[in-house]
Amino acid sequence: MDVENVLNMNAGEGETSYANNSIHQRQAITKVRAIMEDAVKNAVSMTTFPTCIQVADLGCSSGPNTFLVISEIVDTVHGIYQQTNNKSPELQVFLNDLPGNDFNTVFKSLPAFYKKLKEEKGDFGPCFVSGLAGSFYGRLFPSQSLHFVHSSNSLHWLSQVPNGLSNNKANVFIAKSSPPSVFKAYKEQFRRDFSKFLRSRAVEIMPGGHMLLTFLGRSALDPTTNDCCKMAELLSKSLLDLVAQGIVKEGDVDSFNLPLYRPFKGEVREIIDNEGSFNIEKLETFEVDWDNSDTSEDDQYCVSGQNVAKWIRAGTEPMLATHFGAGTAMDSLFARFAQHVAEHLCIEKTADFYIVLSMTKK
Ligand code: SAH
């Protein structure tokens, strides 16, 4: 799988778009707000209140979430400069994602963003937002040019499907039935990717600059707990339903694996310590329910199943459609998936497990 070209969220602002189906991910951003405020404050005070602050949101996708992040950064910067009687700084914001990301939708939202900024923070800025296409597993910025780097809901995506997964048949991710070599291959790929990410940012962030990363992880060392592999298990099950219906080929399910990993907290700490360029200020975890819409209707689990299917579809459809075929295959897949999620949630409430990491560049 050519991950850099197929790993996109659904484009546009239509019914199945990421822009319209990312409330789940938005909750993760909201939960770390206080940690982000601290990180931004530290970044500007440790770099002696620069007159132009350079920040980046890595893996910005399209839709309101990246603008929420920028607004929170603006709020914090505005507040701390006022409190300390410093002249309001200029802000340069780079929104980064892979080249196939729907940057057009991001750019179309800019005039409304600038207008709101002017209404709410008249004298602030100016704020200059630009798009930057490229993989965050390599260099994106000049040396020592950034004060603050943010990334949410992105670093669990790997740069490639790990090699050596040919014996992970009928599973699209680590599953209870996967041989141990499958877990090892995923773990190693994450270690390589996350190390490359840190090495690149270590060059680009200036000493005293900060980085705030929020991404999916798992609650236990064991990679087969529900918060790690249940979602993918239900996706595998749905694909096998389509095999039984003759919509999808069995071989196509056998050969597909998600380029995704959910690390345990300890693994993340070890990789950061080994790389050596960052001090960890905070390494915390929290959960976001798969669905917390509070309907008291009889069909609550059906509604929840559909809600979960919507945000999972928005985040995986381009990749799945490239492998299994677009159109009917995707409609059938996510209809089956919604049903399996509903049946699962009926038995057990399940949450995504998140890791949030605040770090200073040494
Ligand atoms: N930050 C937003 C969007 C997260 S969706 C939010 O919190 O809602 C994850 C995004 O990460 C996708 O748009 C995907 O294309 C991007 N992404 C994944 N791997 C990437 C990489 N190697 N380099 C840059 N972006 C990447």
Short mmCIF file of C-alpha atoms and ligand atoms in Angstrom, two decimals:
data_model
loop_
_atom_site.label_atom_id
_atom_site.label_comp_id
_atom_site.label_asym_id
_atom_site.label_seq_id
_atom_site.Cartn_x
_atom_site.Cartn_y
_atom_site.Cartn_z
CA MET A 1 0.00 0.00 0.00
CA ASP A 2 1.32 3.41 -0.95
CA VAL A 3 0.38 4.99 2.41
CA GLU A 4 1.45 8.54 1.55
CA ASN A 5 -0.97 8.57 -1.37
CA VAL A 6 -3.99 6.73 0.02
CA LEU A 7 -4.02 7.73 3.68
CA ASN A 8 -6.42 10.63 3.47
CA MET A 9 -9.55 11.47 5.35
CA ASN A 10 -12.74 11.89 3.29
CA ALA A 11 -12.53 15.25 1.50
CA GLY A 12 -15.03 18.09 1.15
CA GLU A 13 -17.89 19.07 3.42
CA GLY A 14 -20.46 16.46 2.38
CA GLU A 15 -22.26 13.81 4.39
CA THR A 16 -19.32 11.37 4.64
CA SER A 17 -16.56 14.03 4.90
CA TYR A 18 -14.06 14.24 7.76
CA ALA A 19 -15.10 17.89 8.13
CA ASN A 20 -18.58 16.67 9.07
CA ASN A 21 -17.63 13.56 11.01
CA SER A 22 -14.85 14.45 13.39
CA ILE A 23 -16.64 15.27 16.64
CA HIS A 24 -15.07 12.17 18.22
CA GLN A 25 -11.56 13.49 17.46
CA ARG A 26 -12.64 16.99 18.54
CA GLN A 27 -13.37 15.63 22.02
CA ALA A 28 -9.74 14.56 22.33
CA ILE A 29 -8.61 18.10 21.40
CA THR A 30 -10.99 19.60 23.95
CA LYS A 31 -9.82 17.27 26.72
CA VAL A 32 -6.20 18.42 26.44
CA ARG A 33 -7.00 22.14 26.32
CA ALA A 34 -5.43 22.95 29.71
CA ILE A 35 -2.23 21.05 28.86
CA MET A 36 -2.02 22.89 25.56
CA GLU A 37 -2.42 26.28 27.25
CA ASP A 38 0.49 25.50 29.57
CA ALA A 39 2.62 24.27 26.68
CA VAL A 40 1.99 27.39 24.58
CA LYS A 41 2.67 29.70 27.54
CA ASN A 42 5.93 27.91 28.29
CA ALA A 43 6.94 27.94 24.63
CA VAL A 44 6.63 31.72 24.33
CA SER A 45 8.07 32.59 27.73
CA MET A 46 11.07 30.23 27.37
CA THR A 47 11.83 31.74 23.95
CA THR A 48 11.60 35.25 25.49
CA PHE A 49 8.34 36.50 24.02
CA PRO A 50 9.21 36.57 20.30
CA THR A 51 7.69 39.26 18.07
CA CYS A 52 6.75 36.59 15.51
CA ILE A 53 5.63 33.19 16.80
CA GLN A 54 5.89 30.22 14.43
CA VAL A 55 3.57 27.30 15.09
CA ALA A 56 2.58 24.16 13.18
CA ASP A 57 -0.36 21.76 13.29
CA LEU A 58 0.85 18.43 11.90
CA GLY A 59 -1.78 16.13 10.37
CA CYS A 60 -4.35 18.93 10.17
CA SER A 61 -6.79 17.19 7.76
CA SER A 62 -9.70 19.42 6.71
CA GLY A 63 -12.65 20.71 8.68
CA PRO A 64 -13.17 22.60 11.92
CA ASN A 65 -10.75 20.73 14.22
CA THR A 66 -7.54 22.35 13.00
CA PHE A 67 -9.20 25.79 13.29
CA LEU A 68 -10.21 24.97 16.86
CA VAL A 69 -6.55 24.26 17.57
CA ILE A 70 -5.37 27.55 16.02
CA SER A 71 -8.05 29.48 17.92
CA GLU A 72 -6.93 27.96 21.22
CA ILE A 73 -3.31 28.87 20.43
CA VAL A 74 -4.35 32.44 19.54
CA ASP A 75 -6.39 32.76 22.76
CA THR A 76 -3.46 31.63 24.89
CA VAL A 77 -0.86 33.77 23.12
CA HIS A 78 -3.15 36.81 23.23
CA GLY A 79 -3.76 36.30 26.98
CA ILE A 80 -0.14 35.83 28.00
CA TYR A 81 1.17 38.78 25.95
CA GLN A 82 -1.50 41.04 27.47
CA GLN A 83 -0.81 39.84 31.02
CA THR A 84 2.90 40.48 30.64
CA ASN A 85 2.43 43.83 28.86
CA ASN A 86 4.23 42.61 25.76
CA LYS A 87 3.24 44.00 22.37
CA SER A 88 0.90 41.60 20.53
CA PRO A 89 3.05 39.30 18.34
CA GLU A 90 2.61 38.22 14.73
CA LEU A 91 1.64 34.59 14.36
CA GLN A 92 2.66 32.33 11.52
CA VAL A 93 0.72 29.06 11.39
CA PHE A 94 1.64 26.13 9.15
CA LEU A 95 -1.07 23.55 8.55
CA ASN A 96 0.59 20.33 7.49
CA ASP A 97 -0.76 17.10 6.05
CA LEU A 98 0.04 14.57 3.32
CA PRO A 99 -0.12 15.89 -0.27
CA GLY A 100 -3.48 14.18 -0.97
CA ASN A 101 -5.19 16.05 1.88
CA ASP A 102 -8.08 18.34 0.95
CA PHE A 103 -6.20 21.61 1.47
CA ASN A 104 -8.75 23.40 -0.75
CA THR A 105 -11.44 22.98 1.89
CA VAL A 106 -8.99 24.23 4.53
CA PHE A 107 -8.15 27.31 2.46
CA LYS A 108 -11.82 28.05 1.76
CA SER A 109 -12.41 28.33 5.52
CA LEU A 110 -9.66 30.91 5.96
CA PRO A 111 -11.61 34.12 5.23
CA ALA A 112 -14.23 33.21 7.88
CA PHE A 113 -11.46 32.36 10.35
CA TYR A 114 -9.66 35.71 9.80
CA LYS A 115 -12.97 37.58 10.08
CA LYS A 116 -13.83 35.93 13.40
CA LEU A 117 -10.32 36.59 14.68
CA LYS A 118 -10.63 40.28 13.88
CA GLU A 119 -14.07 40.47 15.55
CA GLU A 120 -12.91 38.71 18.71
CA LYS A 121 -9.30 39.89 19.03
CA GLY A 122 -9.25 43.16 17.08
CA ASP A 123 -5.66 44.18 17.75
CA PHE A 124 -4.13 40.68 17.61
CA GLY A 125 -1.63 39.54 15.06
CA PRO A 126 -1.70 39.60 12.16
CA CYS A 127 -2.01 35.82 11.89
CA PHE A 128 -0.72 34.22 8.67
CA VAL A 129 -1.98 30.70 7.93
CA SER A 130 -0.48 28.57 5.18
CA GLY A 131 -0.67 24.94 4.06
CA LEU A 132 2.33 22.64 3.96
CA ALA A 133 2.12 19.31 2.13
CA GLY A 134 4.51 16.52 3.13
CA SER A 135 5.03 13.66 5.55
CA PHE A 136 5.80 14.53 9.15
CA TYR A 137 8.08 11.47 9.20
CA GLY A 138 10.66 13.64 7.47
CA ARG A 139 11.89 17.27 7.56
CA LEU A 140 9.22 19.91 6.89
CA PHE A 141 10.72 23.17 8.26
CA PRO A 142 14.06 25.02 8.40
CA SER A 143 16.33 24.40 11.40
CA GLN A 144 15.29 25.94 14.72
CA SER A 145 12.39 27.80 13.15
CA LEU A 146 9.43 26.68 15.29
CA HIS A 147 8.24 27.76 18.74
CA PHE A 148 5.33 25.37 19.10
CA VAL A 149 4.29 22.15 17.33
CA HIS A 150 0.89 20.56 17.75
CA SER A 151 -0.49 17.30 16.43
CA SER A 152 -3.75 15.58 17.32
CA ASN A 153 -5.25 12.29 16.17
CA SER A 154 -2.44 11.70 13.66
CA LEU A 155 0.66 10.04 15.07
CA HIS A 156 -0.93 6.61 15.40
CA TRP A 157 -0.85 6.50 11.56
CA LEU A 158 2.32 4.76 10.38
CA SER A 159 4.42 5.72 7.35
CA GLN A 160 3.80 2.28 5.83
CA VAL A 161 2.14 -1.06 6.49
CA PRO A 162 4.84 -3.01 8.38
CA ASN A 163 6.64 -5.72 6.42
CA GLY A 164 6.15 -9.34 7.45
CA LEU A 165 2.38 -9.47 7.93
CA SER A 166 1.65 -12.17 5.33
CA ASN A 167 0.56 -14.56 8.11
CA ASN A 168 -2.04 -12.11 9.48
CA LYS A 169 -4.78 -13.62 7.32
CA ALA A 170 -8.41 -12.56 7.82
CA ASN A 171 -7.33 -9.77 10.17
CA VAL A 172 -6.74 -6.14 9.21
CA PHE A 173 -4.75 -5.34 12.38
CA ILE A 174 -3.29 -7.07 15.44
CA ALA A 175 -5.95 -9.52 16.65
CA LYS A 176 -6.21 -12.20 19.33
CA SER A 177 -5.62 -14.80 16.59
CA SER A 178 -2.54 -13.02 15.12
CA PRO A 179 0.85 -14.73 15.57
CA PRO A 180 3.33 -12.84 17.85
CA SER A 181 5.41 -11.82 14.80
CA VAL A 182 2.54 -9.53 13.73
CA PHE A 183 2.62 -7.54 16.97
CA LYS A 184 6.42 -7.35 16.74
CA ALA A 185 6.28 -6.02 13.16
CA TYR A 186 3.79 -3.28 14.13
CA LYS A 187 5.71 -2.32 17.28
CA GLU A 188 8.98 -2.04 15.33
CA GLN A 189 7.40 0.07 12.58
CA PHE A 190 6.03 2.48 15.19
CA ARG A 191 9.42 2.68 16.88
CA ARG A 192 11.13 3.54 13.58
CA ASP A 193 8.46 6.08 12.57
CA PHE A 194 8.14 7.85 15.90
CA SER A 195 11.95 8.06 16.20
CA LYS A 196 12.12 9.68 12.74
CA PHE A 197 9.36 12.10 13.75
CA LEU A 198 11.29 13.13 16.88
CA ARG A 199 14.60 13.47 15.01
CA SER A 200 13.02 15.77 12.42
CA ARG A 201 11.25 17.97 15.01
CA ALA A 202 14.41 18.07 17.14
CA VAL A 203 16.12 19.94 14.30
CA GLU A 204 13.17 22.22 13.55
CA ILE A 205 12.02 23.29 17.03
CA MET A 206 14.14 25.91 18.72
CA PRO A 207 15.62 25.27 22.19
CA GLY A 208 12.89 25.97 24.75
CA GLY A 209 10.17 25.40 22.13
CA HIS A 210 7.35 22.99 22.91
CA MET A 211 5.50 20.15 21.28
CA LEU A 212 2.06 18.80 22.19
CA LEU A 213 1.09 15.43 20.74
CA THR A 214 -2.24 13.66 21.26
CA PHE A 215 -2.72 10.27 19.61
CA LEU A 216 -4.32 6.86 20.06
CA GLY A 217 -2.63 4.41 22.38
CA ARG A 218 -3.60 1.40 24.45
CA SER A 219 -4.19 0.87 28.16
CA ALA A 220 -2.11 -2.26 28.70
CA LEU A 221 1.12 -3.88 27.53
CA ASP A 222 -1.00 -6.65 26.05
CA PRO A 223 -1.92 -5.51 22.51
CA THR A 224 -5.08 -7.60 22.35
CA THR A 225 -7.23 -5.72 24.84
CA ASN A 226 -10.46 -4.19 23.54
CA ASP A 227 -9.25 -0.58 23.53
CA CYS A 228 -6.45 -1.66 21.22
CA CYS A 229 -7.96 -4.07 18.76
CA LYS A 230 -11.77 -4.33 19.06
CA MET A 231 -12.53 -1.67 16.45
CA ALA A 232 -10.30 -3.34 13.84
CA GLU A 233 -11.70 -6.77 14.75
CA LEU A 234 -15.20 -5.51 13.93
CA LEU A 235 -13.89 -4.10 10.64
CA SER A 236 -12.32 -7.49 9.76
CA LYS A 237 -15.60 -9.20 10.65
CA SER A 238 -17.54 -6.82 8.39
CA LEU A 239 -15.14 -7.44 5.49
CA LEU A 240 -15.54 -11.21 5.93
CA ASP A 241 -19.34 -10.73 5.73
CA LEU A 242 -18.77 -9.10 2.34
CA VAL A 243 -16.58 -12.05 1.30
CA ALA A 244 -19.49 -14.40 2.15
CA GLN A 245 -21.78 -12.21 0.03
CA GLY A 246 -19.33 -12.28 -2.89
CA ILE A 247 -18.78 -8.50 -2.78
CA VAL A 248 -15.14 -8.69 -1.66
CA LYS A 249 -12.44 -11.32 -2.42
CA GLU A 250 -11.05 -13.35 0.47
CA GLY A 251 -7.49 -12.78 -0.80
CA ASP A 252 -8.04 -9.03 -0.63
CA VAL A 253 -8.93 -9.26 3.06
CA ASP A 254 -5.91 -11.50 3.72
CA SER A 255 -3.56 -9.03 2.07
CA PHE A 256 -4.92 -5.87 3.74
CA ASN A 257 -3.47 -4.48 6.99
CA LEU A 258 -4.03 -1.07 8.52
CA PRO A 259 -1.00 1.26 8.70
CA LEU A 260 -1.86 2.08 12.30
CA TYR A 261 -0.44 1.38 15.76
CA ARG A 262 -1.65 2.10 19.26
CA PRO A 263 1.40 2.25 21.55
CA PHE A 264 1.53 1.66 25.29
CA LYS A 265 2.68 4.66 27.35
CA GLY A 266 5.96 2.95 28.31
CA GLU A 267 6.92 2.37 24.67
CA VAL A 268 6.47 6.05 23.90
CA ARG A 269 8.59 7.15 26.87
CA GLU A 270 11.36 4.74 25.91
CA ILE A 271 11.54 6.02 22.32
CA ILE A 272 11.67 9.66 23.51
CA ASP A 273 14.39 8.86 26.05
CA ASN A 274 16.45 7.04 23.42
CA GLU A 275 16.16 9.90 20.93
CA GLY A 276 17.25 12.28 23.67
CA SER A 277 16.32 15.76 22.32
CA PHE A 278 13.17 16.40 24.37
CA ASN A 279 12.27 16.69 28.04
CA ILE A 280 8.89 15.15 28.82
CA GLU A 281 6.78 17.68 30.78
CA LYS A 282 3.61 15.58 30.79
CA LEU A 283 2.72 12.10 29.62
CA GLU A 284 -0.91 11.39 30.43
CA THR A 285 -3.71 9.20 29.19
CA PHE A 286 -7.47 9.61 28.87
CA GLU A 287 -10.42 7.95 27.19
CA VAL A 288 -13.04 9.05 24.69
CA ASP A 289 -16.09 6.81 24.35
CA TRP A 290 -16.66 5.42 20.87
CA ASP A 291 -20.03 7.09 21.06
CA ASN A 292 -21.48 9.16 23.85
CA SER A 293 -24.59 10.45 22.18
CA ASP A 294 -27.18 10.19 24.87
CA THR A 295 -30.30 8.88 23.21
CA SER A 296 -32.73 7.12 25.49
CA GLU A 297 -34.52 5.63 22.51
CA ASP A 298 -35.02 1.88 22.11
CA ASP A 299 -32.72 1.83 19.13
CA GLN A 300 -29.87 3.53 21.03
CA TYR A 301 -27.29 0.91 20.09
CA CYS A 302 -28.29 1.13 16.42
CA VAL A 303 -27.82 4.90 16.54
CA SER A 304 -24.46 4.49 18.28
CA GLY A 305 -23.38 1.88 15.71
CA GLN A 306 -24.21 4.28 12.90
CA ASN A 307 -22.44 7.18 14.60
CA VAL A 308 -19.25 5.17 15.06
CA ALA A 309 -19.43 3.90 11.47
CA LYS A 310 -19.64 7.50 10.25
CA TRP A 311 -16.42 8.70 11.88
CA ILE A 312 -14.55 5.50 11.11
CA ARG A 313 -15.67 5.78 7.47
CA ALA A 314 -14.58 9.42 7.26
CA GLY A 315 -11.10 8.41 8.44
CA THR A 316 -10.53 5.21 6.44
CA GLU A 317 -12.65 5.21 3.28
CA PRO A 318 -10.05 6.48 0.75
CA MET A 319 -7.63 3.77 1.89
CA LEU A 320 -10.22 0.97 2.03
CA ALA A 321 -11.82 1.97 -1.29
CA THR A 322 -8.42 1.85 -3.02
CA HIS A 323 -8.02 -1.77 -1.93
CA PHE A 324 -11.58 -3.16 -1.90
CA GLY A 325 -13.36 -0.94 -4.44
CA ALA A 326 -15.43 2.22 -4.02
CA GLY A 327 -19.21 2.73 -4.10
CA THR A 328 -21.37 -0.28 -3.20
CA ALA A 329 -18.52 -2.12 -1.48
CA MET A 330 -18.02 0.81 0.92
CA ASP A 331 -21.76 1.33 1.52
CA SER A 332 -22.20 -2.39 2.29
CA LEU A 333 -19.07 -2.50 4.43
CA PHE A 334 -20.07 0.37 6.69
CA ALA A 335 -23.67 -0.87 6.97
CA ARG A 336 -22.33 -4.23 8.26
CA PHE A 337 -19.81 -2.43 10.45
CA ALA A 338 -22.52 -0.23 12.05
CA GLN A 339 -24.41 -3.40 12.92
CA HIS A 340 -21.39 -5.14 14.46
CA VAL A 341 -20.54 -2.03 16.49
CA ALA A 342 -24.14 -1.83 17.74
CA GLU A 343 -24.06 -5.49 18.80
CA HIS A 344 -20.74 -4.99 20.56
CA LEU A 345 -21.79 -1.80 22.39
CA CYS A 346 -24.93 -3.56 23.56
CA ILE A 347 -22.66 -5.95 25.50
CA GLU A 348 -19.88 -3.58 26.49
CA LYS A 349 -19.28 0.17 26.45
CA THR A 350 -15.90 0.77 24.79
CA ALA A 351 -13.64 3.80 24.57
CA ASP A 352 -10.65 4.91 22.55
CA PHE A 353 -7.58 5.21 24.74
CA TYR A 354 -5.48 8.33 24.15
CA ILE A 355 -1.95 9.39 25.03
CA VAL A 356 -1.12 13.09 25.43
CA LEU A 357 2.46 14.18 25.50
CA SER A 358 3.83 17.64 26.26
CA MET A 359 7.55 18.10 25.64
CA THR A 360 10.22 20.81 25.63
CA LYS A 361 13.10 20.90 23.18
CA LYS A 362 16.33 20.72 25.21
N1 SAH B 1 -5.64 16.91 13.49
C1 SAH B 1 -6.99 16.69 13.01
C2 SAH B 1 -7.06 15.62 11.93
C3 SAH B 1 -6.64 14.23 12.35
S1 SAH B 1 -6.94 13.06 11.07
C4 SAH B 1 -7.87 16.34 14.18
O1 SAH B 1 -7.38 16.17 15.30
O2 SAH B 1 -9.07 16.19 13.97
C5 SAH B 1 -5.29 12.43 10.83
C6 SAH B 1 -4.55 13.21 9.77
O3 SAH B 1 -3.16 12.86 9.83
C7 SAH B 1 -5.03 12.85 8.36
O4 SAH B 1 -5.45 13.98 7.67
C8 SAH B 1 -3.80 12.22 7.72
O5 SAH B 1 -3.67 12.47 6.34
C9 SAH B 1 -2.68 12.86 8.52
N2 SAH B 1 -1.42 12.12 8.45
C10 SAH B 1 -1.23 10.80 8.64
N3 SAH B 1 0.05 10.48 8.44
C11 SAH B 1 0.70 11.63 8.11
C12 SAH B 1 2.05 11.95 7.80
N4 SAH B 1 2.99 11.01 7.76
N5 SAH B 1 2.36 13.24 7.54
C13 SAH B 1 1.42 14.21 7.57
N6 SAH B 1 0.11 13.95 7.87
C14 SAH B 1 -0.24 12.69 8.12
#
